[in-house]
CSV table of C-alpha atoms and ligand atoms in Angstrom, one decimal:
chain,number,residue,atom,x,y,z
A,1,UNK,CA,2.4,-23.2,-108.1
A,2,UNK,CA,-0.5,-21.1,-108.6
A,3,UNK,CA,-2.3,-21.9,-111.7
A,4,UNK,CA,-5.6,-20.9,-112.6
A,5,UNK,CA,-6.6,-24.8,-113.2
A,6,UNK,CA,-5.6,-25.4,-109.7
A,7,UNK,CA,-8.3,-22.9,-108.1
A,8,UNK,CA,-10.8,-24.2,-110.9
A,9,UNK,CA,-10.5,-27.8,-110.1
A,10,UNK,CA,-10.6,-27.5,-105.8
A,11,UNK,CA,-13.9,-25.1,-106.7
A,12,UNK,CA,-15.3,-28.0,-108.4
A,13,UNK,CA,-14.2,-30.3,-105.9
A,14,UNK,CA,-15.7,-28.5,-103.3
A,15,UNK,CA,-19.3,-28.0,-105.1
A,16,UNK,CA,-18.7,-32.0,-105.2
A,17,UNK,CA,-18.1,-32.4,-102.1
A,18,UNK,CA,-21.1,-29.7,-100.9
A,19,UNK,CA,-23.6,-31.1,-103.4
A,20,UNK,CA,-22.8,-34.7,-101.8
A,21,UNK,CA,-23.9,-33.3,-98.1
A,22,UNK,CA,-26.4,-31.8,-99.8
A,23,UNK,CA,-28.9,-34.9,-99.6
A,24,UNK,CA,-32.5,-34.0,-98.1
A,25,UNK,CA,-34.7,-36.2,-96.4
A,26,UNK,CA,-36.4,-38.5,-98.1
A,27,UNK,CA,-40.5,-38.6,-98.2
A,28,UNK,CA,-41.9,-41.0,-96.4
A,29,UNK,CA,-39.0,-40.2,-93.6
A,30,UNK,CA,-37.1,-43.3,-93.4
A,31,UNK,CA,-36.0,-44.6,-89.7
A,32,UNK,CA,-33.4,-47.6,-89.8
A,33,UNK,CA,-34.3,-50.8,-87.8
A,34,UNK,CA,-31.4,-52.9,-87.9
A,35,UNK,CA,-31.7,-55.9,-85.2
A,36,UNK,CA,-31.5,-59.4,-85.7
A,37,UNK,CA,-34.0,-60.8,-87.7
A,38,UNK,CA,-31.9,-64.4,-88.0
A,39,UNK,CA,-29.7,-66.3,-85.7
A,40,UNK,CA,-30.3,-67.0,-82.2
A,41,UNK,CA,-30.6,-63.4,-81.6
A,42,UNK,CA,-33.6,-63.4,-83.4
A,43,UNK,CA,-35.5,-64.8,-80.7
A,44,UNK,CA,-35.4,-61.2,-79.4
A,45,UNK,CA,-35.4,-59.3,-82.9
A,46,UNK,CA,-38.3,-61.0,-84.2
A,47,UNK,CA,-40.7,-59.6,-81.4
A,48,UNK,CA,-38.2,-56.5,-82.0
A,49,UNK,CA,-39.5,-56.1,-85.8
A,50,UNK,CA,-43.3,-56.9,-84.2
A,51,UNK,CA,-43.2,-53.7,-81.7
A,52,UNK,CA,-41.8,-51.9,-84.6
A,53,UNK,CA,-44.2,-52.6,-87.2
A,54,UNK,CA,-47.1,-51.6,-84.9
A,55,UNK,CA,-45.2,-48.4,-84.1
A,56,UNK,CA,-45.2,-47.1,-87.6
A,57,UNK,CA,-48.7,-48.7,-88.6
A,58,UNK,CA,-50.2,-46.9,-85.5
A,59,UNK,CA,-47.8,-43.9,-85.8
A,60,UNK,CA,-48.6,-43.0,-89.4
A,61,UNK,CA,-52.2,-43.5,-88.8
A,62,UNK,CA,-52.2,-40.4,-86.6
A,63,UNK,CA,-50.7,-38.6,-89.1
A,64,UNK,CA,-47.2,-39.4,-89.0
A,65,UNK,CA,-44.6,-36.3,-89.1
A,66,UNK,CA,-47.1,-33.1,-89.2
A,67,UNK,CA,-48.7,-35.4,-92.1
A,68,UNK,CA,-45.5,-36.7,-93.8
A,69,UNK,CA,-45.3,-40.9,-92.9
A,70,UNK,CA,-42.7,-42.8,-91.8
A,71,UNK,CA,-41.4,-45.4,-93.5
A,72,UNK,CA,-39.3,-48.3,-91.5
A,73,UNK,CA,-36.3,-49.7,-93.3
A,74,UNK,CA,-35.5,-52.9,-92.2
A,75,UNK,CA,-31.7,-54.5,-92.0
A,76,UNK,CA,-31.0,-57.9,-90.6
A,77,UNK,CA,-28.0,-57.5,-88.3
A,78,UNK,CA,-27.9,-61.4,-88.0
A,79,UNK,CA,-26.7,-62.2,-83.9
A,80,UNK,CA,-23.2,-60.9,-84.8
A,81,UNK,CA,-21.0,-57.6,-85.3
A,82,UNK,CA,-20.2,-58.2,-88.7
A,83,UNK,CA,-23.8,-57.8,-89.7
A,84,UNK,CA,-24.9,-55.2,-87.1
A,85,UNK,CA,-21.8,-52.9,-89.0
A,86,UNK,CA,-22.7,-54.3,-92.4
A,87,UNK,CA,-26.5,-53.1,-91.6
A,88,UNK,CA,-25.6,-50.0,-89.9
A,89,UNK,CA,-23.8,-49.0,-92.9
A,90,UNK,CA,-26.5,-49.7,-95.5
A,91,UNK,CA,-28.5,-47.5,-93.3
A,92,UNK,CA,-26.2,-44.9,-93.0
A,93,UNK,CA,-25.0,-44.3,-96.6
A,94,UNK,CA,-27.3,-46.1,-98.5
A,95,UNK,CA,-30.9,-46.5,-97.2
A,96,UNK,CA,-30.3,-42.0,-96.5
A,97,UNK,CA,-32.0,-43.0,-92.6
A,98,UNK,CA,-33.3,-39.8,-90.1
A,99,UNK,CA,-32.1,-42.7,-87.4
A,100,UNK,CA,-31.6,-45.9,-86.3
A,101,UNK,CA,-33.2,-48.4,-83.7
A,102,UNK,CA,-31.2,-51.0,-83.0
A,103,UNK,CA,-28.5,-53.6,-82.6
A,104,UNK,CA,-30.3,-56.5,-80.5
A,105,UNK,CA,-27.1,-57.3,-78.7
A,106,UNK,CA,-25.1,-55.2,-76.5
A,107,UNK,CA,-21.9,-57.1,-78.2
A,108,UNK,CA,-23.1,-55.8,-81.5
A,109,UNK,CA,-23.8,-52.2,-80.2
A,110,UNK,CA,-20.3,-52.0,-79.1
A,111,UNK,CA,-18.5,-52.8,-82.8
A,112,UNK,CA,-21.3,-51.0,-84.5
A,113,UNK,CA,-22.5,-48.0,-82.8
A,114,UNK,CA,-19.2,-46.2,-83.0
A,115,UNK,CA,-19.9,-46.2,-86.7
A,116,UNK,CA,-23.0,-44.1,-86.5
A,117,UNK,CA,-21.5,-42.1,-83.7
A,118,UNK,CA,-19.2,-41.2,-86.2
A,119,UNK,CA,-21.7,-40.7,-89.2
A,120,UNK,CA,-23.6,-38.5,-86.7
A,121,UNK,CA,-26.2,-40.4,-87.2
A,122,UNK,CA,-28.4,-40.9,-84.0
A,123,UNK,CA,-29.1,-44.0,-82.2
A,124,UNK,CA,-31.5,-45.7,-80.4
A,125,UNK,CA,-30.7,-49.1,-78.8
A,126,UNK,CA,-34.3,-51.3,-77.8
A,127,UNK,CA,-33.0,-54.1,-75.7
A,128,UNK,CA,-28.7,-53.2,-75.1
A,129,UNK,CA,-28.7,-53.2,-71.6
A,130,UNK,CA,-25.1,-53.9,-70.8
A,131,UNK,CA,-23.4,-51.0,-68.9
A,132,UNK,CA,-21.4,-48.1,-70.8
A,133,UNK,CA,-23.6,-48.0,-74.2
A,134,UNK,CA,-24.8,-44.5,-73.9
A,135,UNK,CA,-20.9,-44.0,-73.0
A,136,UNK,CA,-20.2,-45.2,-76.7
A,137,UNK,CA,-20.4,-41.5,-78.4
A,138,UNK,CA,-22.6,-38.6,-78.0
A,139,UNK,CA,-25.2,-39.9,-80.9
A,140,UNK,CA,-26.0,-43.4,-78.9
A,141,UNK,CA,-28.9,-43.4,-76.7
A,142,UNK,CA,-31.2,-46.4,-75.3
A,143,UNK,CA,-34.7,-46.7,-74.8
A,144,UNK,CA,-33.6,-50.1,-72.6
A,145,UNK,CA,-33.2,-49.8,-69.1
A,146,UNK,CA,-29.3,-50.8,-67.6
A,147,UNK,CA,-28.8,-54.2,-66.0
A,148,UNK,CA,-27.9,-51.9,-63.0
A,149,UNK,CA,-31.6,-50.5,-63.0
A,150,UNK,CA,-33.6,-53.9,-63.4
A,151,UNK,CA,-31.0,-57.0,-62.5
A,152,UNK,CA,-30.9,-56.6,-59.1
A,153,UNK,CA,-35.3,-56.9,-58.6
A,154,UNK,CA,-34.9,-60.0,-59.5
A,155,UNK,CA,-32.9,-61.1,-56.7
A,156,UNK,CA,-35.0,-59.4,-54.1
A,157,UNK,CA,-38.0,-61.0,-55.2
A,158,UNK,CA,-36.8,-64.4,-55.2
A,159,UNK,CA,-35.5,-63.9,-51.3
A,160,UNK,CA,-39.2,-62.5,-50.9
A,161,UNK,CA,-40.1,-65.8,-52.0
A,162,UNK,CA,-37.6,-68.1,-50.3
A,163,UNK,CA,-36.2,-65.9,-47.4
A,164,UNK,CA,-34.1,-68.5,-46.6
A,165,UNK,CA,-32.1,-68.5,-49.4
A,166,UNK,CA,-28.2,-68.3,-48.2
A,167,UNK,CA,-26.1,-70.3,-50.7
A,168,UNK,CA,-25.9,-69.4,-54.4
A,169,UNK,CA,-24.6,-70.1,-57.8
A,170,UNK,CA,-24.2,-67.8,-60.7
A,171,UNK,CA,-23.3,-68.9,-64.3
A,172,UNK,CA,-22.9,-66.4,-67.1
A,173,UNK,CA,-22.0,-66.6,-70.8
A,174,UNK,CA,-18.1,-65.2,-70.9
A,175,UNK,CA,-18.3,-64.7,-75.2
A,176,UNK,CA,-21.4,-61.9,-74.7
A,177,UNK,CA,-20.7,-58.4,-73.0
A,178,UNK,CA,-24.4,-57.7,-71.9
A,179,UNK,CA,-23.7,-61.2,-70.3
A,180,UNK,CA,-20.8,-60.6,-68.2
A,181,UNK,CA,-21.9,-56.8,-67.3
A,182,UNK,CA,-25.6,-58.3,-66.0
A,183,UNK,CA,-23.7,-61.1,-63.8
A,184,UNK,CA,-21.1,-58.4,-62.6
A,185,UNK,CA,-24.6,-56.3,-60.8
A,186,UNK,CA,-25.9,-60.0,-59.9
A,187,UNK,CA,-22.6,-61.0,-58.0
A,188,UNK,CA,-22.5,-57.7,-56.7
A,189,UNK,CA,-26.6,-57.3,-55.5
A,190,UNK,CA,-25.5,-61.0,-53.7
A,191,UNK,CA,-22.9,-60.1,-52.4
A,192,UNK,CA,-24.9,-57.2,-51.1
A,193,UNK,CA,-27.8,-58.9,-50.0
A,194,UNK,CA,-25.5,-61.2,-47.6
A,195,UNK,CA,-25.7,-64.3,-49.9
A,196,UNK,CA,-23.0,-66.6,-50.2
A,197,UNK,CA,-21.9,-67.1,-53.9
A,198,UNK,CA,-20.6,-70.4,-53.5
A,199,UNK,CA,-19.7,-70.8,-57.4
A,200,UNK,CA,-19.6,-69.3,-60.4
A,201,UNK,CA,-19.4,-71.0,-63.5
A,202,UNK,CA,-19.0,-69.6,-67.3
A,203,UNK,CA,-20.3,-71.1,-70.5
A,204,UNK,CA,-20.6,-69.9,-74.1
A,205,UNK,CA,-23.2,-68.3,-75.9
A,206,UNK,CA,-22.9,-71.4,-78.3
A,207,UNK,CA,-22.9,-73.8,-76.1
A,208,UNK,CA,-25.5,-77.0,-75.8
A,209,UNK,CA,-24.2,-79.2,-73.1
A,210,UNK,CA,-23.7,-77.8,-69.6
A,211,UNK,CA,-23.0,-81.2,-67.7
A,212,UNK,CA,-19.7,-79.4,-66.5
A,213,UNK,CA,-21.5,-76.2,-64.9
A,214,UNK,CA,-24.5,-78.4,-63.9
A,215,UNK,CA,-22.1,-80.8,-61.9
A,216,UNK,CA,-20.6,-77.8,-60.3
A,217,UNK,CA,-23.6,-76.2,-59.1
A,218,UNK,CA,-25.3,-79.4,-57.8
A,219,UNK,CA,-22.4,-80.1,-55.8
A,220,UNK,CA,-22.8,-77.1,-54.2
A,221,UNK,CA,-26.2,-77.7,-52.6
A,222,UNK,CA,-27.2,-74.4,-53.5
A,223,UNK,CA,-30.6,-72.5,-52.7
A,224,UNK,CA,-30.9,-70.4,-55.7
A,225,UNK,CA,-29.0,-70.4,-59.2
A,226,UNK,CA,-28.7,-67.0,-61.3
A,227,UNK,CA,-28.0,-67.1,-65.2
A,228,UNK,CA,-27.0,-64.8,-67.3
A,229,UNK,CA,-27.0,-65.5,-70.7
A,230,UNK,CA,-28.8,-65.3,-74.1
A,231,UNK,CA,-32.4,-67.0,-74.8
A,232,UNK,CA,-30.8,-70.6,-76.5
A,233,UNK,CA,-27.9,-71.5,-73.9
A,234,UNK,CA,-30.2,-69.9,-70.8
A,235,UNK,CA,-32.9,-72.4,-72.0
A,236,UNK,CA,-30.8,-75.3,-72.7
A,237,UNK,CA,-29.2,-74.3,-69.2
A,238,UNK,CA,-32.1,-74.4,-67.1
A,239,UNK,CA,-33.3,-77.4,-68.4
A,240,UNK,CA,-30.3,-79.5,-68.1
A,241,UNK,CA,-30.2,-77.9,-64.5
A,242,UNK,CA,-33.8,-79.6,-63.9
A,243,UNK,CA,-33.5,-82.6,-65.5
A,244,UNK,CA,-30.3,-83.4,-63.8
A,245,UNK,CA,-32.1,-82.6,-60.4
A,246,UNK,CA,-31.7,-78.6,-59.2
A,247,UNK,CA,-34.7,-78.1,-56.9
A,248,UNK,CA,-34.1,-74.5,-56.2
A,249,UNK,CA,-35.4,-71.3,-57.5
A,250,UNK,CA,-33.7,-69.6,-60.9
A,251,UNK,CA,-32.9,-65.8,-61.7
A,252,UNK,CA,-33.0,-65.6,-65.0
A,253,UNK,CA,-31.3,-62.3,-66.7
A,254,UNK,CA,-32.5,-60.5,-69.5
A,255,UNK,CA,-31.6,-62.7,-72.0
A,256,UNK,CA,-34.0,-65.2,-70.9
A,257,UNK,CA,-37.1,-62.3,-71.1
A,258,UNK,CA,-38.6,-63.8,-74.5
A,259,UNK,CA,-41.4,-66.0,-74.6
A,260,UNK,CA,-39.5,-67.3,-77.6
A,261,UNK,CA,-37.4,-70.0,-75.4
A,262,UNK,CA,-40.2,-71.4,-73.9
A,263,UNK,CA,-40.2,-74.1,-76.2
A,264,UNK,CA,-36.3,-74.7,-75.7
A,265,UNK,CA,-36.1,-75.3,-72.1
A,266,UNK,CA,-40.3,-76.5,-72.7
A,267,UNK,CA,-41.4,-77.5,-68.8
A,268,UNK,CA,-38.5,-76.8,-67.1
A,269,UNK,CA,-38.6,-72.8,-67.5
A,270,UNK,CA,-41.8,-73.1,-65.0
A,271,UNK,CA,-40.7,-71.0,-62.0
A,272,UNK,CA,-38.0,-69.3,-63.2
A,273,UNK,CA,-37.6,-65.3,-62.0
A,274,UNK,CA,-36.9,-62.7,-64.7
A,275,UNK,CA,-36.9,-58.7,-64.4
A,276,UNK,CA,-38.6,-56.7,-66.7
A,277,UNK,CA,-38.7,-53.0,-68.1
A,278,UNK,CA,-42.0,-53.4,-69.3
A,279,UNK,CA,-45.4,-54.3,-67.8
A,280,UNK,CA,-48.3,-54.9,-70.0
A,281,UNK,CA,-50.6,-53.9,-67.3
A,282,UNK,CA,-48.9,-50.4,-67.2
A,283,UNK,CA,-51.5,-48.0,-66.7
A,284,UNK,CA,-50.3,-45.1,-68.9
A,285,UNK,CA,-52.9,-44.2,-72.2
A,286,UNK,CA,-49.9,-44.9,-74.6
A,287,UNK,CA,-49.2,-48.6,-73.4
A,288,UNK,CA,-53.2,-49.4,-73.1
A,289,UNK,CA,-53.6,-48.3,-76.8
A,290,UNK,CA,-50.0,-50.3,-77.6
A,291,UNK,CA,-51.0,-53.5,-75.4
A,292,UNK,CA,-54.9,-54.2,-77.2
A,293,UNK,CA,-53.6,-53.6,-80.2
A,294,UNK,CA,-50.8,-56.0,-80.1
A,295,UNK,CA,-53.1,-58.3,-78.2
A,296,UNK,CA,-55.9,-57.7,-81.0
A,297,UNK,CA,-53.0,-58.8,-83.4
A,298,UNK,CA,-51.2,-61.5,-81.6
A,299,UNK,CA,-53.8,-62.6,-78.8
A,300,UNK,CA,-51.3,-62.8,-76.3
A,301,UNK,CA,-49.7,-60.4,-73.9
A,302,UNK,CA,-47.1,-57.7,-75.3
A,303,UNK,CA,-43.3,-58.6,-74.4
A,304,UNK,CA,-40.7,-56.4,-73.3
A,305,UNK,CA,-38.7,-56.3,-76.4
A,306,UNK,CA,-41.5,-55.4,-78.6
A,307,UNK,CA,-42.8,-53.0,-76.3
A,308,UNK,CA,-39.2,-51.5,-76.1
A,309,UNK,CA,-38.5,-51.2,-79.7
A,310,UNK,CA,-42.6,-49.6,-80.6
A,311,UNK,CA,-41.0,-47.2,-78.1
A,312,UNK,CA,-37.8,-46.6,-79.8
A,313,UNK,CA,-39.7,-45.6,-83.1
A,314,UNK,CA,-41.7,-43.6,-81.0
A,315,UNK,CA,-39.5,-41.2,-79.8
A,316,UNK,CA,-37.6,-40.6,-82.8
A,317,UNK,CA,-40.9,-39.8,-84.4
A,318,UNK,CA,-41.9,-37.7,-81.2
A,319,UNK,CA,-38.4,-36.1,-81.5
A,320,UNK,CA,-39.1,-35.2,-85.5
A,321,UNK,CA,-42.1,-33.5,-84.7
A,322,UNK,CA,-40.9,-30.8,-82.7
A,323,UNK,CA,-38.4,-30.3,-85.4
A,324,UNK,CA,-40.9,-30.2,-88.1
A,325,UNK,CA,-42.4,-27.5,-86.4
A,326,UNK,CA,-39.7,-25.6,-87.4
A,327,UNK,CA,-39.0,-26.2,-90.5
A,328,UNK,CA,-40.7,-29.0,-92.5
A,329,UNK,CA,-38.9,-32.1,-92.1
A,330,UNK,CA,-38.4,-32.4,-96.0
A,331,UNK,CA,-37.0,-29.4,-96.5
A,332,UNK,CA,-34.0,-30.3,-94.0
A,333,UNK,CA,-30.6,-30.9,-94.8
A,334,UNK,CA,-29.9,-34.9,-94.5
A,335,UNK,CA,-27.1,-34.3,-92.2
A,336,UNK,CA,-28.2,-31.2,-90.7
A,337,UNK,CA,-31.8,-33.0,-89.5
A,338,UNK,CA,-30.0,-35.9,-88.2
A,339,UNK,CA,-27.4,-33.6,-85.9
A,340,UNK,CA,-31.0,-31.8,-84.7
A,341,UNK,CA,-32.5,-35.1,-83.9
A,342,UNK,CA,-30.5,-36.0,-82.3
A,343,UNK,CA,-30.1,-33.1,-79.7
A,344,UNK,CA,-33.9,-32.9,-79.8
A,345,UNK,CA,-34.8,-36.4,-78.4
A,346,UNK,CA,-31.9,-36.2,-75.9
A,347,UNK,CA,-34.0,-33.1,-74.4
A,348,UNK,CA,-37.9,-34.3,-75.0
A,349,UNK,CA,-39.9,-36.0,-72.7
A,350,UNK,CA,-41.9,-39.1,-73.9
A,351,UNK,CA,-45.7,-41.0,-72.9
A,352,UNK,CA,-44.7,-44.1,-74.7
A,353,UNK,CA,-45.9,-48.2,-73.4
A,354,UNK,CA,-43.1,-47.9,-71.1
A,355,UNK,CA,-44.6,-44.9,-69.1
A,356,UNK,CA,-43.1,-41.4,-69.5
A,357,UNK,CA,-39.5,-40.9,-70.3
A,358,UNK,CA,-36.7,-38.8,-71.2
A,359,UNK,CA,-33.0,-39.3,-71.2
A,360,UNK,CA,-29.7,-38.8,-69.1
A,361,UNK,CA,-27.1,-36.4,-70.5
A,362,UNK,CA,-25.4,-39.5,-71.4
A,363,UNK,CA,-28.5,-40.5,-73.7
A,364,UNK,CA,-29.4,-43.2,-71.0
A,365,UNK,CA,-33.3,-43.7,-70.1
A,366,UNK,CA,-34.9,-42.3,-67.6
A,367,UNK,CA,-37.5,-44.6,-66.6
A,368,UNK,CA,-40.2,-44.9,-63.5
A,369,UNK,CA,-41.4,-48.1,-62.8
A,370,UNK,CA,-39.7,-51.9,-63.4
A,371,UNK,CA,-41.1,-55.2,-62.5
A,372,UNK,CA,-40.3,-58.8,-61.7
A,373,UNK,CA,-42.2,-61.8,-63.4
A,374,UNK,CA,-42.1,-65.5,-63.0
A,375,UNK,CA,-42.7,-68.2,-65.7
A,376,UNK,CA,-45.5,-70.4,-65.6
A,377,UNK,CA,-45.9,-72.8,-68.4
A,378,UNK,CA,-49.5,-74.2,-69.4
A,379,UNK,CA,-47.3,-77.0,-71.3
A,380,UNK,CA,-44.3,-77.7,-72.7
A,381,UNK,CA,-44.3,-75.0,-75.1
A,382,UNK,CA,-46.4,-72.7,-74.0
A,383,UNK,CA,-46.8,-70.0,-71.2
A,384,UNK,CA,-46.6,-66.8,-69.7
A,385,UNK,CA,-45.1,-63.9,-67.5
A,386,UNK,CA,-47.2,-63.7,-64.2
A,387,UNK,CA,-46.0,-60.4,-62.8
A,388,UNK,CA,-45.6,-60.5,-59.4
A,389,UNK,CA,-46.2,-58.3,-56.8
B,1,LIG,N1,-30.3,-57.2,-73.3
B,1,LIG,C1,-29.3,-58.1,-73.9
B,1,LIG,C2,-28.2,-57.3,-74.6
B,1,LIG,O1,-28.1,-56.2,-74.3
B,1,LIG,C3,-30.0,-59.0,-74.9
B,1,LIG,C4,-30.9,-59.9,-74.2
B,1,LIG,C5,-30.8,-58.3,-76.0
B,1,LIG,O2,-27.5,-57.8,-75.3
């Protein structure tokens, strides 16, 4: 049938439908933060919201986007992947984001980032280190180094500290993907190293009592023990591993890389060896300006995850620049600017508190330098990183 209703009503659909894409960017730009403000994750997301806040405060101070601000638009992902979608949608279709920053977890990036991918909405994860994120789609990127870039420092510098280490255990949490891909590079760097794994033993994320594992492991007589886990079970981990009588040295992944579980494993944590992406000694402008004014704020050291996710703001705002070079950024198409950012920070290169970056045609960082610190405690809740050398 061809009735002239029929062509009237698809032309109206279709000026719907175009009027709908039609959106422009909102003025101050908003940027998405969804990580995990409650739960356990939070331990990581609440020094993620930290490095974030002082990103835009310090950001919009020096003028923002060629004088237009930011504006960060916070969504609690909770530690799970029903809220990392549930946020990642509010961002998308309701909050009108240029970008996102975020989930915390590695488990949540892998349920929710296919949803932006999708949305073509760009990406950047601050603390997903699990291998095959940037893999997701071709709009998520990661301002986080891999466990394959910074797991296996740790083990080399605890053999630099006790060469005579032969005979090891590794324990990982088997419910948490950036937990099982970090032990996968441990028991591999081991392996490669000529050590002996002589058990390993899984536990849950959710898990408080680790008599089983402990047993195991001290029957073993082993010289070092490497966890991989998240910052509640690592903590409660290592100090049932103490106070049950493990003398050896501890590996600690990147889930134990938070000042935040100090007071859960209090004393015990002293000693034990975690990797790091970020130094706060790093020598670059962008990290002394980052590291005294967090200090100036916090009087303490920066972390890692704060420094990682300051960083992720930053290059989205670095990114936006360029493009508002070429046209001003509110006078961009919603979806059209979020395609172009997308492409633009994939090919910029960044001086953020991590040292100068760019990305992998994956979207994977491309970082310099990484570290290796070990925890001492001044009590039982407090303490610090001393990088090592
Ligand atoms: N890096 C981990 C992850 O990717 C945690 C510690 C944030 O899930």
């Amino acid at each position: 049938m061809n009735h002239p209703l029929k062509n009237t009503l698809s032309l109206m659909l279709l000026s719907t439908l175009s009027l709908g894409s039609a959106q422009k960017v909102a003025s101050p730009i908003p940027i998405g933060i969804a990580v995990a403000q409650t739960s356990n994750a939070s331990l990581f997301g609440q020094e993620q919201v930290i490095g974030a806040r002082l990103a835009e405060k310090f950001l919009n101070a020096r003028g923002g986007v060629g004088g237009t601000p930011i504006k960060l638009v916070f969504q609690d992902t909770s530690g799970d992947e029903a809220g990392a979608i549930n946020a990642f949608q509010n961002l998308i279709s309701k909050d009108n984001v240029v970008g996102i920053v975020g989930p915390t977890l590695s488990q949540q990036a892998f349920s929710a980032d296919p949803i932006a991918d999708r949305a073509k909405v760009p990406v950047l994860g601050p603390s997903n280190t699990a291998k095959g994120i940037p893999q997701i789609g071709a709009y998520i990127s990661r301002v986080s180094a891999p466990v394959t870039a910074i797991a296996p420092n740790a083990l080399k510098q605890a053999l630099k500290i006790n060469p005579k280490i032969k005979k090891v255990a590794v324990l990982y949490a088997q419910n948490d993907a950036f937990s099982t891909s970090e032990t996968g590079i441990f028991q591999q760097t081991a392996k490669d190293l000529d050590l002996n794994v002589a058990t390993v033993q899984k536990f849950q994320t959710t898990d408080n009592d680790f008599t089983t594992q402990v047993t195991a492991v001290l029957g073993e007589n082993v010289d070092l023990v490497i966890i991989s886990g998240l910052a509640n079970d690592s903590g409660n981990l290592i100090k049932q591993l103490r106070q049950l009588g493990y003398k050896g040295l501890i590996v600690g992944g990147n889930g134990l890389n938070s000042s935040s579980m100090f007071p859960i494993c209090g004393q015990y944590c002293d000693g034990v060896i975690v990797a790091q992406a970020y130094s706060p000694t790093q020598s670059s402008a962008a990290n002394q300006l980052f590291a005294r004014e967090y200090k100036a704020q916090y009087k303490k050291d920066p972390p890692q995850f704060a420094a990682q996710a300051y960083t992720g703001v930053q290059v989205f705002v670095d990114a936006l620049k360029v493009l508002d070079h070429k046209k001003k950024i509110a006078d961009w198409d919603l979806s059209d600017l979020r395609i172009a950012l997308n492409k633009q920070l994939l090919i910029g290169k960044y001086k953020t508190p991590l040292g100068d970056l760019s990305f992998d045609k994956d979207g994977d960082i491309v970082q310099q330098a990484f570290y290796v610190a070990q925890i001492k405690m001044k009590d039982t809740k407090n303490g610090t990183f001393v990088f090592l050398k």
